[in-house]
mmCIF file of C-alpha atoms in Angstrom:
data_model
loop_
_atom_site.group_PDB
_atom_site.id
_atom_site.type_symbol
_atom_site.label_atom_id
_atom_site.label_comp_id
_atom_site.label_asym_id
_atom_site.label_seq_id
_atom_site.Cartn_x
_atom_site.Cartn_y
_atom_site.Cartn_z
ATOM 1 C CA MET A 1 -23.827 8.498 -29.210
ATOM 2 C CA SER A 2 -25.418 7.599 -25.685
ATOM 3 C CA PHE A 3 -24.118 5.787 -22.899
ATOM 4 C CA ASP A 4 -26.930 3.290 -22.670
ATOM 5 C CA GLU A 5 -24.302 0.323 -23.175
ATOM 6 C CA LEU A 6 -22.378 1.740 -19.989
ATOM 7 C CA SER A 7 -25.539 1.738 -18.134
ATOM 8 C CA ALA A 8 -26.219 -1.886 -18.840
ATOM 9 C CA GLU A 9 -22.664 -2.630 -17.725
ATOM 10 C CA LEU A 10 -23.241 -0.722 -14.609
ATOM 11 C CA ASN A 11 -26.521 -2.530 -13.891
ATOM 12 C CA ASN A 12 -24.733 -5.843 -14.479
ATOM 13 C CA ARG A 13 -22.067 -4.888 -11.767
ATOM 14 C CA LYS A 14 -24.896 -4.376 -9.122
ATOM 15 C CA GLN A 15 -26.546 -7.597 -9.928
ATOM 16 C CA GLN A 16 -23.191 -9.486 -9.319
ATOM 17 C CA PHE A 17 -22.726 -7.497 -6.100
ATOM 18 C CA LEU A 18 -19.589 -5.798 -7.315
ATOM 19 C CA TYR A 19 -20.773 -2.130 -7.616
ATOM 20 C CA ARG A 20 -18.703 0.483 -5.647
ATOM 21 C CA GLN A 21 -19.974 3.407 -3.747
ATOM 22 C CA ARG A 22 -18.273 6.252 -2.250
ATOM 23 C CA ARG A 23 -18.866 7.216 1.367
ATOM 24 C CA THR A 24 -18.309 10.519 2.694
ATOM 25 C CA LEU A 25 -15.936 10.953 5.847
ATOM 26 C CA GLU A 26 -16.728 13.984 7.862
ATOM 27 C CA THR A 27 -13.962 13.584 10.456
ATOM 28 C CA PRO A 28 -10.338 12.820 10.538
ATOM 29 C CA GLN A 29 -8.806 9.502 10.142
ATOM 30 C CA GLN A 30 -9.252 8.131 13.605
ATOM 31 C CA PRO A 31 -10.817 5.098 15.043
ATOM 32 C CA LEU A 32 -14.244 6.793 15.918
ATOM 33 C CA VAL A 33 -15.394 8.254 12.506
ATOM 34 C CA LYS A 34 -18.638 9.968 11.045
ATOM 35 C CA VAL A 35 -19.423 8.700 7.784
ATOM 36 C CA ASP A 36 -22.610 10.044 5.864
ATOM 37 C CA GLY A 37 -23.987 11.641 9.153
ATOM 38 C CA ARG A 38 -23.334 8.367 11.340
ATOM 39 C CA GLU A 39 -20.780 7.640 13.732
ATOM 40 C CA TYR A 40 -18.651 4.379 13.399
ATOM 41 C CA LEU A 41 -15.914 2.357 15.159
ATOM 42 C CA ALA A 42 -13.768 2.024 11.856
ATOM 43 C CA PHE A 43 -11.356 -0.663 10.866
ATOM 44 C CA CYS A 44 -10.498 0.058 7.403
ATOM 45 C CA SER A 45 -8.054 2.817 7.269
ATOM 46 C CA ASN A 46 -4.228 2.503 6.198
ATOM 47 C CA ASP A 47 -3.241 5.044 8.726
ATOM 48 C CA TYR A 48 -1.278 2.258 10.648
ATOM 49 C CA LEU A 49 0.622 4.250 13.094
ATOM 50 C CA GLY A 50 -2.270 6.734 13.818
ATOM 51 C CA LEU A 51 -0.218 9.745 12.353
ATOM 52 C CA ALA A 52 -2.755 11.156 10.116
ATOM 53 C CA ASN A 53 -4.190 13.165 12.711
ATOM 54 C CA HIS A 54 -1.207 13.616 14.888
ATOM 55 C CA PRO A 55 -1.154 17.367 16.442
ATOM 56 C CA ASP A 56 2.617 17.631 15.613
ATOM 57 C CA VAL A 57 2.272 16.618 11.955
ATOM 58 C CA ILE A 58 -0.852 18.896 11.613
ATOM 59 C CA SER A 59 1.022 21.924 13.129
ATOM 60 C CA SER A 60 3.932 21.178 10.679
ATOM 61 C CA PHE A 61 1.577 21.291 7.900
ATOM 62 C CA GLN A 62 0.142 24.631 9.099
ATOM 63 C CA GLN A 63 3.517 26.254 9.690
ATOM 64 C CA ALA A 64 4.769 25.161 6.326
ATOM 65 C CA ALA A 65 1.754 26.676 4.405
ATOM 66 C CA ASN A 66 2.358 29.973 6.118
ATOM 67 C CA ILE A 67 5.895 29.831 4.557
ATOM 68 C CA TYR A 68 5.319 28.179 1.250
ATOM 69 C CA GLY A 69 1.632 28.604 0.643
ATOM 70 C CA VAL A 70 -0.619 25.733 -0.585
ATOM 71 C CA GLY A 71 0.320 24.685 -3.925
ATOM 72 C CA GLY A 72 3.465 23.379 -5.434
ATOM 73 C CA GLY A 73 2.907 25.716 -8.361
ATOM 74 C CA ALA A 74 5.006 23.869 -10.840
ATOM 75 C CA SER A 75 6.936 20.454 -11.675
ATOM 76 C CA HIS A 76 10.039 19.730 -9.754
ATOM 77 C CA LEU A 77 12.059 20.498 -12.769
ATOM 78 C CA VAL A 78 10.703 24.014 -13.271
ATOM 79 C CA ASN A 79 10.373 25.903 -10.155
ATOM 80 C CA GLY A 80 8.166 23.603 -7.860
ATOM 81 C CA HIS A 81 11.164 21.880 -5.992
ATOM 82 C CA SER A 82 11.114 23.512 -2.534
ATOM 83 C CA HIS A 83 13.409 23.458 0.374
ATOM 84 C CA ALA A 84 10.905 21.256 2.135
ATOM 85 C CA HIS A 85 10.838 18.776 -0.738
ATOM 86 C CA HIS A 86 14.688 18.637 -0.670
ATOM 87 C CA GLU A 87 15.017 18.280 3.107
ATOM 88 C CA LEU A 88 12.386 15.340 2.944
ATOM 89 C CA GLU A 89 14.304 13.576 0.164
ATOM 90 C CA GLU A 90 17.580 13.790 2.059
ATOM 91 C CA ALA A 91 15.783 12.546 5.123
ATOM 92 C CA LEU A 92 14.101 9.666 3.299
ATOM 93 C CA ALA A 93 17.362 8.744 1.750
ATOM 94 C CA GLU A 94 19.050 8.701 5.148
ATOM 95 C CA PHE A 95 16.141 6.515 6.649
ATOM 96 C CA THR A 96 16.027 3.947 3.831
ATOM 97 C CA GLY A 97 19.962 3.779 3.794
ATOM 98 C CA ARG A 98 20.028 4.741 0.450
ATOM 99 C CA PRO A 99 22.174 7.197 -1.543
ATOM 100 C CA ARG A 100 19.150 9.093 -2.834
ATOM 101 C CA ALA A 101 15.449 9.388 -2.670
ATOM 102 C CA LEU A 102 12.967 11.144 -5.005
ATOM 103 C CA LEU A 103 9.481 12.280 -4.334
ATOM 104 C CA PHE A 104 6.540 11.497 -6.490
ATOM 105 C CA SER A 105 2.897 12.911 -5.971
ATOM 106 C CA THR A 106 1.228 9.312 -5.537
ATOM 107 C CA GLY A 107 2.437 5.929 -5.179
ATOM 108 C CA TYR A 108 0.813 5.042 -8.390
ATOM 109 C CA MET A 109 2.792 7.622 -10.103
ATOM 110 C CA ALA A 110 6.098 6.437 -8.392
ATOM 111 C CA ASN A 111 5.563 2.862 -9.755
ATOM 112 C CA LEU A 112 4.626 3.991 -13.309
ATOM 113 C CA GLY A 113 7.484 6.487 -13.496
ATOM 114 C CA ALA A 114 10.089 3.879 -12.027
ATOM 115 C CA VAL A 115 9.216 0.834 -14.353
ATOM 116 C CA ASN A 116 8.745 3.005 -17.579
ATOM 117 C CA ALA A 117 11.995 4.867 -17.087
ATOM 118 C CA LEU A 118 14.266 1.648 -16.724
ATOM 119 C CA LEU A 119 12.354 -0.641 -19.335
ATOM 120 C CA ASP A 120 11.352 -0.744 -23.031
ATOM 121 C CA LYS A 121 10.289 -3.272 -25.578
ATOM 122 C CA GLN A 122 14.006 -4.670 -25.481
ATOM 123 C CA ASP A 123 13.372 -5.701 -21.852
ATOM 124 C CA ALA A 124 11.441 -8.238 -19.630
ATOM 125 C CA VAL A 125 9.319 -7.446 -16.415
ATOM 126 C CA PHE A 126 8.678 -10.354 -13.864
ATOM 127 C CA GLN A 127 5.639 -9.604 -11.364
ATOM 128 C CA ASP A 128 3.907 -11.461 -8.597
ATOM 129 C CA ARG A 129 0.601 -12.499 -9.517
ATOM 130 C CA ILE A 130 -1.211 -10.547 -6.740
ATOM 131 C CA ASN A 131 0.895 -7.176 -7.185
ATOM 132 C CA HIS A 132 -0.946 -3.905 -6.845
ATOM 133 C CA ALA A 133 -2.712 -2.641 -9.846
ATOM 134 C CA SER A 134 -0.187 0.142 -10.106
ATOM 135 C CA LEU A 135 2.630 -2.316 -10.481
ATOM 136 C CA LEU A 136 0.827 -4.266 -13.016
ATOM 137 C CA ASP A 137 -0.105 -1.291 -15.073
ATOM 138 C CA ALA A 138 3.258 -0.047 -14.857
ATOM 139 C CA GLY A 139 4.707 -3.356 -16.327
ATOM 140 C CA LEU A 140 2.047 -3.405 -19.074
ATOM 141 C CA LEU A 141 2.549 0.143 -20.148
ATOM 142 C CA SER A 142 6.436 -0.322 -20.235
ATOM 143 C CA GLY A 143 6.257 -2.210 -23.346
ATOM 144 C CA ALA A 144 8.642 -4.738 -22.018
ATOM 145 C CA ARG A 145 7.795 -8.363 -22.248
ATOM 146 C CA PHE A 146 5.274 -8.971 -19.162
ATOM 147 C CA GLN A 147 5.435 -12.003 -17.055
ATOM 148 C CA ARG A 148 3.679 -12.896 -13.800
ATOM 149 C CA TYR A 149 4.978 -15.705 -11.495
ATOM 150 C CA LEU A 150 3.180 -17.545 -9.011
ATOM 151 C CA HIS A 151 2.527 -15.743 -5.769
ATOM 152 C CA ASN A 152 5.637 -15.568 -3.554
ATOM 153 C CA ASP A 153 6.944 -18.607 -5.392
ATOM 154 C CA VAL A 154 10.768 -18.290 -5.858
ATOM 155 C CA GLU A 155 10.907 -21.385 -7.942
ATOM 156 C CA SER A 156 8.242 -20.087 -10.369
ATOM 157 C CA LEU A 157 10.282 -16.863 -10.702
ATOM 158 C CA ASP A 158 13.536 -18.714 -11.046
ATOM 159 C CA LYS A 159 12.259 -20.736 -14.116
ATOM 160 C CA ARG A 160 10.838 -17.552 -15.943
ATOM 161 C CA LEU A 161 13.998 -15.512 -15.479
ATOM 162 C CA GLY A 162 16.046 -18.625 -16.680
ATOM 163 C CA LYS A 163 14.114 -18.622 -20.059
ATOM 164 C CA THR A 164 14.553 -14.789 -21.002
ATOM 165 C CA GLU A 165 17.084 -13.356 -23.268
ATOM 166 C CA ALA A 166 15.897 -9.717 -22.614
ATOM 167 C CA ARG A 167 18.443 -6.771 -22.430
ATOM 168 C CA ARG A 168 17.311 -5.864 -18.827
ATOM 169 C CA LYS A 169 15.396 -7.786 -16.333
ATOM 170 C CA LEU A 170 13.281 -6.282 -13.661
ATOM 171 C CA VAL A 171 11.526 -8.239 -11.034
ATOM 172 C CA VAL A 172 8.748 -6.312 -9.345
ATOM 173 C CA THR A 173 6.989 -7.338 -5.964
ATOM 174 C CA ASP A 174 5.083 -5.821 -3.281
ATOM 175 C CA GLY A 175 6.895 -5.701 0.130
ATOM 176 C CA VAL A 176 3.514 -6.208 2.103
ATOM 177 C CA PHE A 177 0.669 -7.416 -0.219
ATOM 178 C CA SER A 178 -2.147 -5.055 0.153
ATOM 179 C CA MET A 179 -5.174 -7.368 0.094
ATOM 180 C CA ASP A 180 -3.527 -10.444 1.772
ATOM 181 C CA GLY A 181 -1.335 -8.921 4.169
ATOM 182 C CA ASP A 182 1.416 -11.324 3.838
ATOM 183 C CA ILE A 183 5.110 -10.384 3.237
ATOM 184 C CA ALA A 184 7.149 -11.131 0.253
ATOM 185 C CA ASP A 185 10.108 -13.608 0.682
ATOM 186 C CA LEU A 186 12.534 -10.762 -0.408
ATOM 187 C CA PRO A 187 15.949 -12.650 0.599
ATOM 188 C CA GLU A 188 15.225 -15.381 -1.701
ATOM 189 C CA ILE A 189 13.943 -13.302 -4.417
ATOM 190 C CA ALA A 190 16.924 -11.220 -4.181
ATOM 191 C CA SER A 191 19.157 -14.163 -4.458
ATOM 192 C CA VAL A 192 17.312 -15.445 -7.625
ATOM 193 C CA CYS A 193 17.705 -11.919 -9.053
ATOM 194 C CA GLN A 194 21.436 -11.793 -8.397
ATOM 195 C CA LYS A 195 21.737 -15.345 -10.006
ATOM 196 C CA HIS A 196 19.968 -14.109 -13.187
ATOM 197 C CA ASN A 197 21.512 -10.473 -13.119
ATOM 198 C CA ALA A 198 18.109 -8.886 -12.859
ATOM 199 C CA TRP A 199 17.179 -5.764 -10.960
ATOM 200 C CA LEU A 200 14.576 -5.959 -7.872
ATOM 201 C CA MET A 201 12.022 -3.435 -7.274
ATOM 202 C CA VAL A 202 9.870 -3.535 -4.146
ATOM 203 C CA ASP A 203 6.769 -1.485 -3.445
ATOM 204 C CA ASP A 204 6.869 -1.355 0.373
ATOM 205 C CA ALA A 205 3.910 0.797 0.620
ATOM 206 C CA HIS A 206 2.362 -1.167 3.592
ATOM 207 C CA GLY A 207 5.550 -2.027 5.363
ATOM 208 C CA PHE A 208 6.925 1.280 6.038
ATOM 209 C CA GLY A 209 6.373 2.423 9.565
ATOM 210 C CA CYS A 210 4.962 -1.068 10.669
ATOM 211 C CA LEU A 211 8.055 -3.341 10.017
ATOM 212 C CA GLY A 212 11.484 -3.164 11.140
ATOM 213 C CA LYS A 213 13.067 -2.048 14.395
ATOM 214 C CA HIS A 214 12.913 1.709 13.370
ATOM 215 C CA GLY A 215 9.930 1.388 10.946
ATOM 216 C CA GLY A 216 12.161 0.879 7.896
ATOM 217 C CA GLY A 217 9.911 -1.624 6.453
ATOM 218 C CA CYS A 218 10.748 -4.906 4.608
ATOM 219 C CA ALA A 219 14.299 -3.618 3.513
ATOM 220 C CA GLU A 220 15.268 -2.848 7.146
ATOM 221 C CA SER A 221 13.460 -5.921 8.538
ATOM 222 C CA PHE A 222 15.408 -8.320 6.169
ATOM 223 C CA ASP A 223 18.419 -6.026 6.367
ATOM 224 C CA MET A 224 18.961 -5.609 2.397
ATOM 225 C CA SER A 225 21.278 -3.471 0.959
ATOM 226 C CA VAL A 226 21.071 -1.272 -2.156
ATOM 227 C CA ASP A 227 22.853 -4.065 -4.076
ATOM 228 C CA GLN A 228 20.296 -6.538 -3.375
ATOM 229 C CA LEU A 229 17.273 -4.292 -3.513
ATOM 230 C CA GLN A 230 17.808 -1.782 -6.322
ATOM 231 C CA VAL A 231 14.547 0.072 -6.440
ATOM 232 C CA LEU A 232 12.821 0.829 -3.197
ATOM 233 C CA VAL A 233 9.398 2.283 -3.427
ATOM 234 C CA GLY A 234 7.319 3.680 -0.317
ATOM 235 C CA THR A 235 4.022 5.591 -0.121
ATOM 236 C CA LEU A 236 3.571 8.424 2.449
ATOM 237 C CA GLY A 237 -0.284 8.098 2.800
ATOM 238 C CA LYS A 238 -0.303 4.983 5.086
ATOM 239 C CA GLY A 239 2.182 4.478 7.860
ATOM 240 C CA PHE A 240 3.339 8.011 7.471
ATOM 241 C CA GLY A 241 0.006 9.642 7.752
ATOM 242 C CA THR A 242 0.366 12.027 4.908
ATOM 243 C CA ALA A 243 0.237 11.958 1.116
ATOM 244 C CA GLY A 244 2.817 11.118 -1.606
ATOM 245 C CA ALA A 245 5.382 8.629 -2.263
ATOM 246 C CA PHE A 246 9.198 8.165 -3.078
ATOM 247 C CA VAL A 247 11.461 6.057 -4.773
ATOM 248 C CA ALA A 248 15.034 5.440 -2.984
ATOM 249 C CA GLY A 249 18.131 3.986 -4.525
ATOM 250 C CA SER A 250 21.566 4.462 -6.147
ATOM 251 C CA GLU A 251 22.537 7.940 -7.526
ATOM 252 C CA GLU A 252 22.300 6.647 -11.141
ATOM 253 C CA LEU A 253 18.849 5.440 -10.519
ATOM 254 C CA ILE A 254 17.513 8.805 -9.180
ATOM 255 C CA GLU A 255 19.100 10.602 -11.895
ATOM 256 C CA THR A 256 17.632 8.203 -14.576
ATOM 257 C CA LEU A 257 14.262 8.933 -13.106
ATOM 258 C CA ILE A 258 14.656 12.633 -13.079
ATOM 259 C CA GLN A 259 15.711 12.428 -16.786
ATOM 260 C CA HIS A 260 12.989 9.882 -17.936
ATOM 261 C CA ALA A 261 10.175 9.265 -15.368
ATOM 262 C CA ARG A 262 7.368 10.991 -17.208
ATOM 263 C CA THR A 263 5.005 10.780 -13.939
ATOM 264 C CA TYR A 264 7.726 12.899 -12.130
ATOM 265 C CA ILE A 265 8.805 15.404 -15.098
ATOM 266 C CA TYR A 266 5.275 16.272 -16.234
ATOM 267 C CA THR A 267 3.355 16.958 -12.984
ATOM 268 C CA THR A 268 3.174 19.538 -10.222
ATOM 269 C CA SER A 269 4.850 18.787 -7.228
ATOM 270 C CA MET A 270 3.079 17.689 -3.939
ATOM 271 C CA PRO A 271 2.275 20.784 -1.867
ATOM 272 C CA PRO A 272 5.414 21.770 0.182
ATOM 273 C CA ALA A 273 3.355 21.731 3.374
ATOM 274 C CA VAL A 274 2.886 18.119 2.885
ATOM 275 C CA ALA A 275 6.472 17.416 2.561
ATOM 276 C CA ALA A 276 7.265 19.368 5.809
ATOM 277 C CA ALA A 277 4.312 17.525 7.532
ATOM 278 C CA THR A 278 5.790 14.214 6.434
ATOM 279 C CA LEU A 279 9.332 15.011 8.015
ATOM 280 C CA THR A 280 7.847 15.454 11.248
ATOM 281 C CA SER A 281 5.788 12.277 10.928
ATOM 282 C CA LEU A 282 9.162 10.549 9.933
ATOM 283 C CA LYS A 283 10.650 11.767 13.078
ATOM 284 C CA ILE A 284 7.843 10.369 15.116
ATOM 285 C CA LEU A 285 7.657 7.068 13.358
ATOM 286 C CA LYS A 286 11.549 6.481 13.867
ATOM 287 C CA SER A 287 11.532 7.487 17.668
ATOM 288 C CA GLU A 288 8.064 6.151 18.911
ATOM 289 C CA SER A 289 8.613 2.460 18.612
ATOM 290 C CA TRP A 290 5.769 1.839 21.071
ATOM 291 C CA ARG A 291 3.300 2.174 18.069
ATOM 292 C CA ARG A 292 4.755 -0.707 16.441
ATOM 293 C CA ASP A 293 4.798 -2.673 19.661
ATOM 294 C CA LYS A 294 1.161 -1.724 20.240
ATOM 295 C CA LEU A 295 0.253 -2.802 16.538
ATOM 296 C CA GLN A 296 1.657 -6.117 17.230
ATOM 297 C CA SER A 297 -0.305 -6.447 20.516
ATOM 298 C CA LEU A 298 -3.292 -5.654 18.767
ATOM 299 C CA ILE A 299 -2.756 -7.975 15.716
ATOM 300 C CA LYS A 300 -2.196 -10.788 18.228
ATOM 301 C CA GLN A 301 -5.415 -10.088 20.341
ATOM 302 C CA PHE A 302 -7.522 -9.983 17.116
ATOM 303 C CA ARG A 303 -5.870 -12.951 15.454
ATOM 304 C CA GLN A 304 -6.745 -15.083 18.667
ATOM 305 C CA GLY A 305 -10.071 -13.794 18.832
ATOM 306 C CA CYS A 306 -10.848 -14.823 15.268
ATOM 307 C CA GLU A 307 -9.668 -18.135 15.871
ATOM 308 C CA GLN A 308 -11.792 -18.757 18.716
ATOM 309 C CA LEU A 309 -14.689 -17.530 16.781
ATOM 310 C CA GLY A 310 -13.846 -20.038 13.994
ATOM 311 C CA LEU A 311 -13.211 -17.160 11.498
ATOM 312 C CA GLN A 312 -11.014 -17.888 8.355
ATOM 313 C CA LEU A 313 -8.000 -15.223 8.618
ATOM 314 C CA MET A 314 -5.403 -15.282 5.907
ATOM 315 C CA ASP A 315 -1.703 -15.820 7.003
ATOM 316 C CA SER A 316 -0.777 -12.039 7.832
ATOM 317 C CA PRO A 317 1.512 -10.696 10.534
ATOM 318 C CA THR A 318 0.865 -7.176 9.621
ATOM 319 C CA PRO A 319 -2.021 -4.704 10.276
ATOM 320 C CA ILE A 320 -3.943 -5.891 7.177
ATOM 321 C CA GLN A 321 -5.982 -8.751 8.624
ATOM 322 C CA PRO A 322 -8.437 -10.185 5.932
ATOM 323 C CA ILE A 323 -11.252 -12.368 6.940
ATOM 324 C CA LEU A 324 -11.887 -14.567 3.880
ATOM 325 C CA ILE A 325 -15.511 -15.052 3.107
ATOM 326 C CA GLY A 326 -15.654 -16.378 -0.464
ATOM 327 C CA GLU A 327 -18.768 -14.992 -2.462
ATOM 328 C CA SER A 328 -19.167 -11.281 -3.138
ATOM 329 C CA ASP A 329 -22.735 -11.219 -1.943
ATOM 330 C CA LYS A 330 -21.872 -12.737 1.325
ATOM 331 C CA ALA A 331 -18.975 -10.461 1.989
ATOM 332 C CA LEU A 332 -21.342 -7.578 1.150
ATOM 333 C CA GLU A 333 -23.964 -8.819 3.565
ATOM 334 C CA ILE A 334 -21.655 -9.327 6.373
ATOM 335 C CA SER A 335 -20.051 -5.739 5.864
ATOM 336 C CA GLU A 336 -23.541 -4.147 5.807
ATOM 337 C CA GLY A 337 -24.634 -6.064 9.043
ATOM 338 C CA LEU A 338 -21.552 -4.867 10.690
ATOM 339 C CA GLU A 339 -22.349 -1.329 9.435
ATOM 340 C CA ARG A 340 -25.686 -1.701 11.228
ATOM 341 C CA GLU A 341 -23.860 -2.601 14.439
ATOM 342 C CA GLY A 342 -21.732 0.523 14.249
ATOM 343 C CA ILE A 343 -18.702 -1.086 12.699
ATOM 344 C CA PHE A 344 -16.970 0.262 9.397
ATOM 345 C CA ILE A 345 -15.247 -2.397 7.299
ATOM 346 C CA SER A 346 -15.382 -2.575 3.584
ATOM 347 C CA ALA A 347 -16.063 -5.723 1.647
ATOM 348 C CA ILE A 348 -13.210 -6.280 -0.835
ATOM 349 C CA ARG A 349 -14.521 -8.002 -3.966
ATOM 350 C CA PRO A 350 -13.392 -9.134 -7.430
ATOM 351 C CA PRO A 351 -11.681 -7.616 -9.637
ATOM 352 C CA THR A 352 -9.538 -6.330 -6.482
ATOM 353 C CA VAL A 353 -9.229 -9.968 -5.404
ATOM 354 C CA PRO A 354 -9.647 -13.173 -7.413
ATOM 355 C CA GLN A 355 -13.080 -14.506 -8.005
ATOM 356 C CA GLY A 356 -14.328 -16.502 -4.993
ATOM 357 C CA SER A 357 -11.998 -14.812 -2.479
ATOM 358 C CA ALA A 358 -14.201 -11.847 -1.486
ATOM 359 C CA ARG A 359 -13.243 -10.542 2.061
ATOM 360 C CA LEU A 360 -13.459 -8.104 4.751
ATOM 361 C CA ARG A 361 -10.269 -6.288 4.896
ATOM 362 C CA VAL A 362 -9.729 -5.624 8.621
ATOM 363 C CA THR A 363 -6.924 -3.031 9.211
ATOM 364 C CA LEU A 364 -5.575 -2.228 12.703
ATOM 365 C CA SER A 365 -4.037 0.985 13.814
ATOM 366 C CA ALA A 366 -1.969 1.995 16.659
ATOM 367 C CA ALA A 367 -4.531 4.635 17.438
ATOM 368 C CA HIS A 368 -7.037 1.698 18.325
ATOM 369 C CA ASP A 369 -7.157 0.247 21.828
ATOM 370 C CA GLU A 370 -7.891 -3.263 23.349
ATOM 371 C CA THR A 371 -11.336 -2.401 24.015
ATOM 372 C CA GLN A 372 -12.147 -1.440 20.622
ATOM 373 C CA VAL A 373 -10.721 -4.544 19.265
ATOM 374 C CA ASP A 374 -12.989 -6.497 21.765
ATOM 375 C CA VAL A 375 -16.041 -4.811 20.545
ATOM 376 C CA LEU A 376 -14.998 -5.595 16.859
ATOM 377 C CA LEU A 377 -14.698 -9.197 17.812
ATOM 378 C CA SER A 378 -18.135 -9.309 19.594
ATOM 379 C CA LYS A 379 -19.859 -7.603 16.622
ATOM 380 C CA LEU A 380 -18.134 -9.971 14.363
ATOM 381 C CA GLU A 381 -19.482 -13.016 16.336
ATOM 382 C CA LYS A 382 -23.004 -11.511 16.282
ATOM 383 C CA VAL A 383 -23.117 -10.679 12.462
ATOM 384 C CA ALA A 384 -20.966 -13.930 11.329
ATOM 385 C CA SER A 385 -23.354 -16.088 13.342
ATOM 386 C CA ALA A 386 -26.556 -14.504 11.790
ATOM 387 C CA SER A 387 -24.977 -14.836 8.234
ATOM 388 C CA GLY A 388 -24.242 -18.669 8.847
ATOM 389 C CA ILE A 389 -20.378 -18.423 8.390
ATOM 390 C CA ILE A 390 -19.680 -19.511 11.853
#
């Protein structure tokens, strides 16, 4: 049997301007990068605090590799749970104000593992309509009755929770929504969860490091206890600048995940050197508040500049600053135009975002400076004018 049918589907994606292509990065994550042999000023990395190429984080990785080697070698439950892993888990528990934390190899695995360890066909899961794909997949795979409530709409959630007779009820939301950049109304969501005796799970992948006085994300920003927010998920490849993920919560939650989370039990642990590097990035993240202050300054500068240009920004107070374009072909045209001007920003198109809402997903980092943001705004004005959107 040939793949002719798949070939036709791929060609159809190209005609609809939805075809995705990989690019080869030849430098570390930083504002000035080399991609496919050409240098660009990049605004599409999730390295929000500029820690992915921090010398102290790199040094910790190198030193730990000399001690532990490169690979984890086995799952955490065999002999892959190193002292570096354990030390990081304890530090993350303290950082989040939770009794315990558990490391996963990726954010996708953390979300799949947590939801599927807690729910089965007797239960119900309620998810924000624009949650990350890993959260949606986790809910669908759990076998629980799957319902989606209107985006950040507490009344919509309240109505759905009021109609269920499920054994367990789990409400799942992003903390910061990855394609829109807005923040979930967690205090109100938590209040509705308590009203209906439901658990709340928050994936704060894009909040950690950026939000809160000490970078503790949405939970710190809203001062939410473990009784209000029972399952807290964070990834380490964004604000932390390394790789992997964690779930933080009560003793009972973490022990349940160790016993039942298949994505934890049946996979090799992350390299111990990554855990050691993350411990260093965590210390920097907490102590160097100027990184968050600088981010806020750059966000304000960018938003004011876009407003003056007449570009349509989405309502985001975070480093994720999407410029709404609409049609996929136009978003791709502008992205390619910026690339010719030396600016690297990806066009985000369906199915990642809904039809008719293609966008340029601009992300800012503490590693950027004001001059670079001015350059971006200047190039945006030139390309957007030529494309007819301003």
